[in-house]
Amino acid sequence: MASVGLDELQLAARNHGLPLEALAYPVTPLGLHYVLTHFDIPAVDAATFRLDIAGAVERPLSLRLDEIQARPAVTAAVTMECAGNGRALVQPHVVSQPWLLEAVGTMEWTGTSVAGLLDEAGVRSDAVEVVFEGLDAGIDGAVEQLYARSLSLADARSDGVMLAYAANGVPLLPQHGFPLRLVVPGWYGMTSVKWLRTIRVVAEPFQGYQQAHAYRMRVSEDEPGTPVTRMVPRALMVPPGIPDFMTRERFVAAAAVPIAGRAWSGWGGIEGVDFSSDGGESWHPATLAEPIGRHAWRAWSYTWRPDRPGRYELCCAARDDAGNRQPLAPPWNVGGYSNNAVQRVPVTVRAQDQ
Ligand SMILES: Nc1nc2c(c(=O)[nH]1)N[C@H]1C(S)=C(S)[C@@H](COP(=O)(O)O)O[C@H]1N2
Ligand SMILES: [Mo]
């Protein structure tokens, strides 16, 4: 593994991933969902909070939290993954939040639809995009900013896109965007702006830092690249057996080993998951469970029967119904985004008498 610096350790100690054993839960318990915050977590007073809907609209709105909560509510299980998931596994090393594979989670979000609010404000005919701006300020790439991202009008209006004020049945935790955040199913997490303060409908494409500079797929700093959008497919397994404290290496008994995990894609449903115990040389189809929601990960399982004690490398790979399949080797780009190379779990099978 490439070594990470103290600045990366500082980020890794503030943000945190899903412990992979928590893949066991269909809905990630509060506190186990990954967290990624670029700047500081703002302390927001819900009593004085306002969401402004401004810009190219007929009727600008300024809504209190209780007014938003009084609107028609939707609840959906949504799998969210950071675009930088897998970054620490790419070569050459990309300096940023050093995720291995744990920047994912699924919560049951409750909120109100963005389409409904846009209709109420009345989007003007010259509008092209909707900018979602957070309360959190900071400096990124030498640019001072409020964290902000945009969506095309069509994407902002699409089914399932909501302003969420609750997760797993309780008000949002501070680190997940209290009191109000955007949730955009199927897209990488940077899209789902936390601590939402302003929705601005604009007549020109948004050129903010997190849109026009960060979150671009490109292999050199001087090319504009293409935007990072939806999650490419990924399957993860709960590492089986017991771990070594320091190396996290796994140890299992020489017996039938139940393997379980979850798989998701932002491009469509999961068509299949394949399992390998020889580092990706040979593959065996896993069993898929029924989906728990259109925007949520899907459980899969496989019974692995190692034929002898020794060292193995377990892998899993997802396929979606849009025809995407996980690669064996990580794709490289400047930001270390969208690395969905297959998970590799080294395991030692111990003889029965050990
Ligand atoms: N306002 C604001 N929204 C934000 C961010 C942020 O730093 N500020 N980080 C984004 C990124 S990169 C991710 S991956 C998700 C993480 O959401 P979570 O911490 O609730 O898991 O929030 C997104 N929304
Ligand atoms: Mo992210």
mmCIF file of C-alpha atoms and ligand atoms in Angstrom:
data_model
loop_
_atom_site.group_PDB
_atom_site.id
_atom_site.type_symbol
_atom_site.label_atom_id
_atom_site.label_comp_id
_atom_site.label_asym_id
_atom_site.label_seq_id
_atom_site.Cartn_x
_atom_site.Cartn_y
_atom_site.Cartn_z
ATOM 1 C CA MET A 1 0.000 0.000 0.000
ATOM 2 C CA ALA A 2 1.263 3.474 -0.838
ATOM 3 C CA SER A 3 2.164 5.480 2.256
ATOM 4 C CA VAL A 4 -0.094 8.390 3.145
ATOM 5 C CA GLY A 5 1.096 11.678 4.635
ATOM 6 C CA LEU A 6 0.115 13.442 7.862
ATOM 7 C CA ASP A 7 -2.259 15.730 5.968
ATOM 8 C CA GLU A 8 -4.060 12.665 4.636
ATOM 9 C CA LEU A 9 -4.104 11.101 8.117
ATOM 10 C CA GLN A 10 -5.695 14.339 9.366
ATOM 11 C CA LEU A 11 -8.475 13.933 6.786
ATOM 12 C CA ALA A 12 -8.864 10.228 7.489
ATOM 13 C CA ALA A 13 -9.257 10.909 11.205
ATOM 14 C CA ARG A 14 -12.063 13.453 10.595
ATOM 15 C CA ASN A 15 -13.902 11.497 7.952
ATOM 16 C CA HIS A 16 -14.614 7.815 8.340
ATOM 17 C CA GLY A 17 -15.750 4.806 6.391
ATOM 18 C CA LEU A 18 -18.250 1.993 6.832
ATOM 19 C CA PRO A 19 -16.537 -0.845 8.733
ATOM 20 C CA LEU A 20 -16.976 -3.570 6.095
ATOM 21 C CA GLU A 21 -18.609 -5.949 8.590
ATOM 22 C CA ALA A 22 -21.478 -3.408 8.650
ATOM 23 C CA LEU A 23 -22.331 -4.545 5.094
ATOM 24 C CA ALA A 24 -24.339 -7.118 7.071
ATOM 25 C CA TYR A 25 -27.121 -4.536 7.620
ATOM 26 C CA PRO A 26 -29.489 -3.767 4.716
ATOM 27 C CA VAL A 27 -29.904 -0.245 6.115
ATOM 28 C CA THR A 28 -26.723 1.120 7.663
ATOM 29 C CA PRO A 29 -27.207 1.902 11.369
ATOM 30 C CA LEU A 30 -26.682 5.551 12.345
ATOM 31 C CA GLY A 31 -23.037 6.214 13.016
ATOM 32 C CA LEU A 32 -21.768 3.453 10.732
ATOM 33 C CA HIS A 33 -22.507 5.214 7.404
ATOM 34 C CA TYR A 34 -19.371 6.785 5.922
ATOM 35 C CA VAL A 35 -18.765 10.515 6.419
ATOM 36 C CA LEU A 36 -16.999 12.925 4.074
ATOM 37 C CA THR A 37 -16.840 16.629 4.872
ATOM 38 C CA HIS A 38 -14.526 18.959 2.949
ATOM 39 C CA PHE A 39 -14.487 21.873 5.399
ATOM 40 C CA ASP A 40 -16.007 22.085 8.934
ATOM 41 C CA ILE A 41 -19.313 20.652 10.147
ATOM 42 C CA PRO A 42 -21.462 23.752 10.688
ATOM 43 C CA ALA A 43 -23.519 24.027 13.905
ATOM 44 C CA VAL A 44 -26.952 25.027 12.581
ATOM 45 C CA ASP A 45 -29.864 26.343 14.666
ATOM 46 C CA ALA A 46 -32.985 24.651 13.273
ATOM 47 C CA ALA A 47 -35.210 27.355 14.783
ATOM 48 C CA THR A 48 -33.739 30.154 12.673
ATOM 49 C CA PHE A 49 -32.804 28.020 9.640
ATOM 50 C CA ARG A 50 -34.109 29.124 6.216
ATOM 51 C CA LEU A 51 -33.881 27.504 2.805
ATOM 52 C CA ASP A 52 -33.957 30.082 0.012
ATOM 53 C CA ILE A 53 -35.076 29.195 -3.497
ATOM 54 C CA ALA A 54 -33.827 31.982 -5.710
ATOM 55 C CA GLY A 55 -32.557 32.927 -9.151
ATOM 56 C CA ALA A 56 -34.474 32.242 -12.368
ATOM 57 C CA VAL A 57 -37.810 31.531 -10.667
ATOM 58 C CA GLU A 58 -41.193 33.316 -10.819
ATOM 59 C CA ARG A 59 -41.749 33.184 -7.033
ATOM 60 C CA PRO A 60 -38.607 33.156 -4.855
ATOM 61 C CA LEU A 61 -39.206 31.257 -1.615
ATOM 62 C CA SER A 62 -37.671 31.389 1.847
ATOM 63 C CA LEU A 63 -38.828 28.382 3.861
ATOM 64 C CA ARG A 64 -38.482 27.419 7.509
ATOM 65 C CA LEU A 65 -37.653 23.826 8.376
ATOM 66 C CA ASP A 66 -41.192 23.152 9.657
ATOM 67 C CA GLU A 67 -42.623 24.456 6.372
ATOM 68 C CA ILE A 68 -40.436 22.002 4.456
ATOM 69 C CA GLN A 69 -41.433 19.183 6.800
ATOM 70 C CA ALA A 70 -45.119 20.014 6.257
ATOM 71 C CA ARG A 71 -44.801 19.265 2.534
ATOM 72 C CA PRO A 72 -45.544 15.795 1.043
ATOM 73 C CA ALA A 73 -42.906 13.399 2.405
ATOM 74 C CA VAL A 74 -41.077 10.557 0.693
ATOM 75 C CA THR A 75 -38.880 7.902 2.312
ATOM 76 C CA ALA A 76 -36.400 5.778 0.368
ATOM 77 C CA ALA A 77 -33.363 3.599 1.038
ATOM 78 C CA VAL A 78 -30.533 5.162 -0.960
ATOM 79 C CA THR A 79 -27.003 3.816 -1.331
ATOM 80 C CA MET A 80 -24.447 6.618 -1.301
ATOM 81 C CA GLU A 81 -20.784 6.223 -2.192
ATOM 82 C CA CYS A 82 -17.959 8.766 -2.281
ATOM 83 C CA ALA A 83 -16.471 9.268 -5.742
ATOM 84 C CA GLY A 84 -13.056 8.869 -4.100
ATOM 85 C CA ASN A 85 -13.814 5.386 -2.793
ATOM 86 C CA GLY A 86 -10.859 3.170 -3.745
ATOM 87 C CA ARG A 87 -8.522 6.157 -4.147
ATOM 88 C CA ALA A 88 -5.776 4.821 -1.845
ATOM 89 C CA LEU A 89 -5.503 1.765 -4.106
ATOM 90 C CA VAL A 90 -4.577 3.631 -7.298
ATOM 91 C CA GLN A 91 -1.020 4.088 -8.537
ATOM 92 C CA PRO A 92 0.558 6.638 -8.837
ATOM 93 C CA HIS A 93 -0.685 7.815 -5.448
ATOM 94 C CA VAL A 94 -3.341 10.557 -5.423
ATOM 95 C CA VAL A 95 -3.158 12.848 -2.370
ATOM 96 C CA SER A 96 -6.627 13.358 -0.860
ATOM 97 C CA GLN A 97 -8.957 11.553 1.558
ATOM 98 C CA PRO A 98 -7.298 8.096 1.427
ATOM 99 C CA TRP A 99 -10.280 5.758 1.106
ATOM 100 C CA LEU A 100 -9.700 2.066 0.663
ATOM 101 C CA LEU A 101 -13.153 0.595 -0.109
ATOM 102 C CA GLU A 102 -15.314 1.698 2.797
ATOM 103 C CA ALA A 103 -16.780 5.039 1.623
ATOM 104 C CA VAL A 104 -20.319 3.758 1.204
ATOM 105 C CA GLY A 105 -23.553 3.299 3.149
ATOM 106 C CA THR A 106 -27.305 3.028 2.746
ATOM 107 C CA MET A 107 -29.732 5.022 4.838
ATOM 108 C CA GLU A 108 -33.478 5.429 4.746
ATOM 109 C CA TRP A 109 -33.796 9.107 3.904
ATOM 110 C CA THR A 110 -36.998 11.059 4.471
ATOM 111 C CA GLY A 111 -37.636 14.384 2.800
ATOM 112 C CA THR A 112 -39.630 16.224 0.177
ATOM 113 C CA SER A 113 -39.148 16.117 -3.569
ATOM 114 C CA VAL A 114 -37.053 18.795 -5.264
ATOM 115 C CA ALA A 115 -39.386 18.728 -8.292
ATOM 116 C CA GLY A 116 -42.311 19.765 -6.080
ATOM 117 C CA LEU A 117 -40.436 22.771 -4.683
ATOM 118 C CA LEU A 118 -39.230 23.847 -8.126
ATOM 119 C CA ASP A 119 -42.826 23.720 -9.384
ATOM 120 C CA GLU A 120 -43.944 25.854 -6.471
ATOM 121 C CA ALA A 121 -41.234 28.445 -7.181
ATOM 122 C CA GLY A 122 -41.997 28.355 -10.921
ATOM 123 C CA VAL A 123 -38.841 27.768 -12.972
ATOM 124 C CA ARG A 124 -38.397 30.425 -15.686
ATOM 125 C CA SER A 125 -38.027 29.319 -19.300
ATOM 126 C CA ASP A 126 -34.403 30.564 -19.590
ATOM 127 C CA ALA A 127 -33.243 28.290 -16.717
ATOM 128 C CA VAL A 128 -30.723 25.489 -17.457
ATOM 129 C CA GLU A 129 -29.373 24.277 -14.105
ATOM 130 C CA VAL A 130 -30.087 24.246 -10.405
ATOM 131 C CA VAL A 131 -27.245 25.105 -7.994
ATOM 132 C CA PHE A 132 -27.379 23.612 -4.496
ATOM 133 C CA GLU A 133 -25.272 25.600 -2.030
ATOM 134 C CA GLY A 134 -24.299 24.562 1.493
ATOM 135 C CA LEU A 135 -23.590 26.640 4.601
ATOM 136 C CA ASP A 136 -20.038 25.339 4.940
ATOM 137 C CA ALA A 137 -17.269 27.647 3.812
ATOM 138 C CA GLY A 138 -13.658 26.805 3.127
ATOM 139 C CA ILE A 139 -10.763 26.969 0.717
ATOM 140 C CA ASP A 140 -10.225 24.248 -1.854
ATOM 141 C CA GLY A 141 -7.648 24.459 -4.629
ATOM 142 C CA ALA A 142 -6.838 28.010 -3.375
ATOM 143 C CA VAL A 143 -10.451 29.069 -4.066
ATOM 144 C CA GLU A 144 -12.594 30.329 -1.164
ATOM 145 C CA GLN A 145 -16.123 29.003 -1.513
ATOM 146 C CA LEU A 146 -19.310 27.688 -0.002
ATOM 147 C CA TYR A 147 -19.561 24.002 -0.904
ATOM 148 C CA ALA A 148 -21.865 23.955 -3.949
ATOM 149 C CA ARG A 149 -22.814 21.632 -6.796
ATOM 150 C CA SER A 150 -25.290 21.866 -9.660
ATOM 151 C CA LEU A 151 -27.580 19.534 -11.576
ATOM 152 C CA SER A 152 -29.284 20.030 -14.930
ATOM 153 C CA LEU A 153 -32.957 20.934 -14.563
ATOM 154 C CA ALA A 154 -33.948 17.464 -15.750
ATOM 155 C CA ASP A 155 -31.641 15.715 -13.248
ATOM 156 C CA ALA A 156 -32.778 17.976 -10.391
ATOM 157 C CA ARG A 157 -36.412 17.170 -11.183
ATOM 158 C CA SER A 158 -35.905 13.448 -11.566
ATOM 159 C CA ASP A 159 -37.699 10.916 -9.471
ATOM 160 C CA GLY A 160 -36.195 10.279 -6.032
ATOM 161 C CA VAL A 161 -34.202 13.524 -5.800
ATOM 162 C CA MET A 162 -35.150 14.933 -2.407
ATOM 163 C CA LEU A 163 -34.368 17.439 0.308
ATOM 164 C CA ALA A 164 -33.896 15.159 3.296
ATOM 165 C CA TYR A 165 -34.403 16.192 6.931
ATOM 166 C CA ALA A 166 -34.331 12.687 8.453
ATOM 167 C CA ALA A 167 -32.272 9.514 8.079
ATOM 168 C CA ASN A 168 -33.307 6.148 9.531
ATOM 169 C CA GLY A 169 -36.305 7.833 11.128
ATOM 170 C CA VAL A 170 -34.513 10.533 13.123
ATOM 171 C CA PRO A 171 -33.375 14.101 12.309
ATOM 172 C CA LEU A 172 -30.117 14.205 10.324
ATOM 173 C CA LEU A 173 -26.985 13.912 12.457
ATOM 174 C CA PRO A 174 -24.788 17.051 12.292
ATOM 175 C CA GLN A 175 -22.142 15.301 10.168
ATOM 176 C CA HIS A 176 -24.739 14.176 7.595
ATOM 177 C CA GLY A 177 -26.090 17.692 6.938
ATOM 178 C CA PHE A 178 -28.456 18.759 9.747
ATOM 179 C CA PRO A 179 -31.023 20.146 9.332
ATOM 180 C CA LEU A 180 -31.443 19.688 5.554
ATOM 181 C CA ARG A 181 -29.505 18.092 2.719
ATOM 182 C CA LEU A 182 -29.925 17.106 -0.883
ATOM 183 C CA VAL A 183 -30.055 13.367 -1.677
ATOM 184 C CA VAL A 184 -29.525 12.380 -5.309
ATOM 185 C CA PRO A 185 -29.965 8.613 -5.773
ATOM 186 C CA GLY A 186 -27.539 6.868 -8.120
ATOM 187 C CA TRP A 187 -24.959 9.667 -8.173
ATOM 188 C CA TYR A 188 -21.670 9.763 -6.296
ATOM 189 C CA GLY A 189 -21.944 11.439 -2.886
ATOM 190 C CA MET A 190 -20.466 14.861 -3.802
ATOM 191 C CA THR A 191 -23.783 15.618 -5.544
ATOM 192 C CA SER A 192 -25.806 15.320 -2.333
ATOM 193 C CA VAL A 193 -25.046 18.738 -0.814
ATOM 194 C CA LYS A 194 -25.252 18.784 2.991
ATOM 195 C CA TRP A 195 -26.320 21.760 5.198
ATOM 196 C CA LEU A 196 -28.294 23.061 2.249
ATOM 197 C CA ARG A 197 -28.883 26.839 2.458
ATOM 198 C CA THR A 198 -29.792 27.987 -1.050
ATOM 199 C CA ILE A 199 -31.253 26.472 -4.180
ATOM 200 C CA ARG A 200 -30.458 28.830 -7.064
ATOM 201 C CA VAL A 201 -31.938 28.284 -10.504
ATOM 202 C CA VAL A 202 -29.485 29.610 -13.098
ATOM 203 C CA ALA A 203 -29.566 30.464 -16.803
ATOM 204 C CA GLU A 204 -25.875 29.553 -17.391
ATOM 205 C CA PRO A 205 -24.020 26.334 -16.512
ATOM 206 C CA PHE A 206 -22.560 26.615 -12.981
ATOM 207 C CA GLN A 207 -18.804 27.164 -12.915
ATOM 208 C CA GLY A 208 -18.157 26.658 -9.184
ATOM 209 C CA TYR A 209 -14.976 24.896 -8.034
ATOM 210 C CA GLN A 210 -16.602 21.567 -7.085
ATOM 211 C CA GLN A 211 -18.320 21.476 -10.494
ATOM 212 C CA ALA A 212 -15.863 22.864 -13.029
ATOM 213 C CA HIS A 213 -12.532 21.903 -11.417
ATOM 214 C CA ALA A 214 -12.933 19.105 -8.864
ATOM 215 C CA TYR A 215 -14.872 15.931 -9.693
ATOM 216 C CA ARG A 216 -13.698 15.718 -13.306
ATOM 217 C CA MET A 217 -12.408 12.555 -14.967
ATOM 218 C CA ARG A 218 -9.078 13.490 -16.555
ATOM 219 C CA VAL A 219 -5.557 12.166 -16.722
ATOM 220 C CA SER A 220 -3.771 15.543 -16.586
ATOM 221 C CA GLU A 221 -4.428 18.801 -14.684
ATOM 222 C CA ASP A 222 -4.592 20.886 -17.890
ATOM 223 C CA GLU A 223 -7.471 19.083 -19.546
ATOM 224 C CA PRO A 224 -11.047 20.036 -18.660
ATOM 225 C CA GLY A 225 -12.085 16.380 -18.407
ATOM 226 C CA THR A 226 -15.619 15.079 -18.127
ATOM 227 C CA PRO A 227 -17.837 15.380 -15.058
ATOM 228 C CA VAL A 228 -18.018 12.641 -12.437
ATOM 229 C CA THR A 229 -21.698 11.680 -12.240
ATOM 230 C CA ARG A 230 -23.235 8.291 -11.399
ATOM 231 C CA MET A 231 -21.764 5.422 -9.388
ATOM 232 C CA VAL A 232 -20.173 2.684 -11.476
ATOM 233 C CA PRO A 233 -20.985 -0.842 -10.277
ATOM 234 C CA ARG A 234 -19.251 -2.305 -7.243
ATOM 235 C CA ALA A 235 -19.677 -5.399 -5.081
ATOM 236 C CA LEU A 236 -18.173 -5.647 -1.620
ATOM 237 C CA MET A 237 -18.039 -8.607 0.738
ATOM 238 C CA VAL A 238 -17.897 -8.766 4.510
ATOM 239 C CA PRO A 239 -14.337 -10.022 5.038
ATOM 240 C CA PRO A 240 -14.878 -13.567 6.383
ATOM 241 C CA GLY A 241 -13.400 -15.147 9.507
ATOM 242 C CA ILE A 242 -11.414 -13.206 12.096
ATOM 243 C CA PRO A 243 -8.908 -10.377 11.502
ATOM 244 C CA ASP A 244 -5.383 -9.831 12.687
ATOM 245 C CA PHE A 245 -5.443 -6.556 14.658
ATOM 246 C CA MET A 246 -2.642 -4.759 12.822
ATOM 247 C CA THR A 247 -2.726 -6.130 9.288
ATOM 248 C CA ARG A 248 -6.478 -6.883 9.142
ATOM 249 C CA GLU A 249 -5.513 -10.096 7.393
ATOM 250 C CA ARG A 250 -8.261 -12.725 7.695
ATOM 251 C CA PHE A 251 -8.188 -16.265 9.131
ATOM 252 C CA VAL A 252 -10.906 -18.864 8.513
ATOM 253 C CA ALA A 253 -11.340 -22.535 9.409
ATOM 254 C CA ALA A 254 -11.090 -25.186 6.653
ATOM 255 C CA ALA A 255 -14.844 -25.670 6.256
ATOM 256 C CA ALA A 256 -17.697 -24.242 4.196
ATOM 257 C CA VAL A 257 -17.286 -20.458 4.513
ATOM 258 C CA PRO A 258 -20.423 -18.341 4.064
ATOM 259 C CA ILE A 259 -19.566 -15.202 2.062
ATOM 260 C CA ALA A 260 -22.020 -12.297 2.006
ATOM 261 C CA GLY A 261 -21.979 -8.789 0.661
ATOM 262 C CA ARG A 262 -23.813 -6.065 -1.212
ATOM 263 C CA ALA A 263 -23.594 -4.667 -4.728
ATOM 264 C CA TRP A 264 -24.858 -1.475 -6.354
ATOM 265 C CA SER A 265 -24.675 0.648 -9.485
ATOM 266 C CA GLY A 266 -25.950 4.124 -10.298
ATOM 267 C CA TRP A 267 -26.484 3.090 -13.930
ATOM 268 C CA GLY A 268 -29.111 0.434 -13.388
ATOM 269 C CA GLY A 269 -30.012 -2.678 -11.459
ATOM 270 C CA ILE A 270 -27.475 -5.326 -10.425
ATOM 271 C CA GLU A 271 -27.572 -8.150 -12.948
ATOM 272 C CA GLY A 272 -25.079 -10.425 -11.220
ATOM 273 C CA VAL A 273 -22.188 -10.760 -8.793
ATOM 274 C CA ASP A 274 -19.314 -13.170 -9.336
ATOM 275 C CA PHE A 275 -16.990 -14.586 -6.686
ATOM 276 C CA SER A 276 -13.379 -15.712 -7.040
ATOM 277 C CA SER A 277 -11.082 -17.387 -4.506
ATOM 278 C CA ASP A 278 -7.986 -17.286 -6.732
ATOM 279 C CA GLY A 279 -7.442 -13.566 -7.202
ATOM 280 C CA GLY A 280 -9.765 -13.257 -10.182
ATOM 281 C CA GLU A 281 -8.514 -16.218 -12.272
ATOM 282 C CA SER A 282 -11.798 -18.119 -12.096
ATOM 283 C CA TRP A 283 -15.264 -16.830 -11.251
ATOM 284 C CA HIS A 284 -18.432 -18.383 -9.825
ATOM 285 C CA PRO A 285 -21.863 -16.746 -9.845
ATOM 286 C CA ALA A 286 -23.142 -15.652 -6.429
ATOM 287 C CA THR A 287 -26.814 -15.734 -5.386
ATOM 288 C CA LEU A 288 -28.656 -12.415 -5.438
ATOM 289 C CA ALA A 289 -31.320 -11.574 -2.845
ATOM 290 C CA GLU A 290 -34.455 -9.601 -3.728
ATOM 291 C CA PRO A 291 -33.794 -5.845 -4.118
ATOM 292 C CA ILE A 292 -34.734 -3.712 -1.087
ATOM 293 C CA GLY A 293 -35.295 -0.574 -3.161
ATOM 294 C CA ARG A 294 -34.696 0.903 -6.581
ATOM 295 C CA HIS A 295 -31.850 3.083 -5.314
ATOM 296 C CA ALA A 296 -30.341 0.722 -2.737
ATOM 297 C CA TRP A 297 -27.641 -1.914 -2.828
ATOM 298 C CA ARG A 298 -28.550 -5.553 -3.354
ATOM 299 C CA ALA A 299 -27.475 -8.408 -1.062
ATOM 300 C CA TRP A 300 -25.537 -11.348 -2.517
ATOM 301 C CA SER A 301 -24.122 -14.539 -1.031
ATOM 302 C CA TYR A 302 -21.916 -17.468 -1.900
ATOM 303 C CA THR A 303 -20.742 -20.556 -0.025
ATOM 304 C CA TRP A 304 -17.000 -20.931 -0.470
ATOM 305 C CA ARG A 305 -15.536 -24.406 0.065
ATOM 306 C CA PRO A 306 -11.734 -24.096 0.148
ATOM 307 C CA ASP A 307 -10.244 -27.471 -0.805
ATOM 308 C CA ARG A 308 -7.053 -27.167 1.292
ATOM 309 C CA PRO A 309 -5.461 -25.016 4.011
ATOM 310 C CA GLY A 310 -3.295 -22.139 2.765
ATOM 311 C CA ARG A 311 -3.503 -18.587 1.444
ATOM 312 C CA TYR A 312 -6.240 -17.402 -0.900
ATOM 313 C CA GLU A 313 -7.262 -14.094 -2.425
ATOM 314 C CA LEU A 314 -11.019 -13.618 -2.444
ATOM 315 C CA CYS A 315 -12.571 -11.244 -4.990
ATOM 316 C CA CYS A 316 -16.060 -10.195 -5.981
ATOM 317 C CA ALA A 317 -17.256 -8.354 -9.071
ATOM 318 C CA ALA A 318 -20.627 -6.817 -9.917
ATOM 319 C CA ARG A 319 -22.336 -6.445 -13.289
ATOM 320 C CA ASP A 320 -25.206 -4.025 -13.876
ATOM 321 C CA ASP A 321 -28.011 -4.251 -16.404
ATOM 322 C CA ALA A 322 -26.539 -1.323 -18.367
ATOM 323 C CA GLY A 323 -23.673 -3.663 -19.339
ATOM 324 C CA ASN A 324 -21.018 -2.296 -16.946
ATOM 325 C CA ARG A 325 -18.670 -4.707 -15.170
ATOM 326 C CA GLN A 326 -15.967 -4.049 -12.588
ATOM 327 C CA PRO A 327 -12.375 -4.078 -13.864
ATOM 328 C CA LEU A 328 -9.592 -6.141 -12.273
ATOM 329 C CA ALA A 329 -7.115 -3.237 -12.264
ATOM 330 C CA PRO A 330 -7.906 0.287 -11.012
ATOM 331 C CA PRO A 331 -8.504 3.016 -13.607
ATOM 332 C CA TRP A 332 -6.267 6.070 -12.960
ATOM 333 C CA ASN A 333 -7.262 9.741 -13.084
ATOM 334 C CA VAL A 334 -6.062 12.969 -11.445
ATOM 335 C CA GLY A 335 -8.641 12.948 -8.619
ATOM 336 C CA GLY A 336 -8.533 9.197 -8.019
ATOM 337 C CA TYR A 337 -12.278 9.038 -8.694
ATOM 338 C CA SER A 338 -14.548 6.190 -9.606
ATOM 339 C CA ASN A 339 -12.013 3.403 -8.962
ATOM 340 C CA ASN A 340 -14.255 0.356 -8.976
ATOM 341 C CA ALA A 341 -11.566 -2.310 -9.394
ATOM 342 C CA VAL A 342 -12.630 -5.536 -7.690
ATOM 343 C CA GLN A 343 -12.192 -5.949 -3.938
ATOM 344 C CA ARG A 344 -9.340 -8.279 -2.931
ATOM 345 C CA VAL A 345 -9.408 -9.973 0.469
ATOM 346 C CA PRO A 346 -6.363 -12.073 1.394
ATOM 347 C CA VAL A 347 -7.464 -14.986 3.580
ATOM 348 C CA THR A 348 -5.559 -17.777 5.302
ATOM 349 C CA VAL A 349 -7.445 -21.065 5.647
ATOM 350 C CA ARG A 350 -6.227 -22.852 8.772
ATOM 351 C CA ALA A 351 -6.082 -26.633 9.079
ATOM 352 C CA GLN A 352 -8.915 -28.051 11.224
ATOM 353 C CA ASP A 353 -6.649 -28.818 14.200
ATOM 354 C CA GLN A 354 -5.212 -25.254 14.438
HETATM 355 N N1 LIG B 1 -22.114 21.044 2.071
HETATM 356 C C1 LIG B 1 -21.404 19.934 1.805
HETATM 357 N N2 LIG B 1 -22.012 18.897 1.207
HETATM 358 C C2 LIG B 1 -21.336 17.769 0.925
HETATM 359 C C3 LIG B 1 -19.956 17.657 1.205
HETATM 360 C C4 LIG B 1 -19.332 18.771 1.844
HETATM 361 O O1 LIG B 1 -18.135 18.751 2.149
HETATM 362 N N3 LIG B 1 -20.087 19.885 2.117
HETATM 363 N N4 LIG B 1 -19.266 16.518 0.864
HETATM 364 C C5 LIG B 1 -19.858 15.742 -0.230
HETATM 365 C C6 LIG B 1 -19.221 14.455 -0.455
HETATM 366 S S1 LIG B 1 -17.766 14.485 -1.320
HETATM 367 C C7 LIG B 1 -19.808 13.266 -0.093
HETATM 368 S S2 LIG B 1 -19.109 11.803 -0.535
HETATM 369 C C8 LIG B 1 -21.077 13.259 0.677
HETATM 370 C C9 LIG B 1 -20.905 12.481 1.963
HETATM 371 O O2 LIG B 1 -22.108 12.440 2.683
HETATM 372 P P1 LIG B 1 -22.102 11.816 4.147
HETATM 373 O O3 LIG B 1 -20.991 12.447 4.924
HETATM 374 O O4 LIG B 1 -23.452 12.083 4.715
HETATM 375 O O5 LIG B 1 -21.863 10.336 3.961
HETATM 376 O O6 LIG B 1 -21.527 14.561 0.999
HETATM 377 C C10 LIG B 1 -21.344 15.521 -0.022
HETATM 378 N N5 LIG B 1 -21.997 16.736 0.357
HETATM 379 MO MO MO B 2 -17.117 12.303 -1.717
#
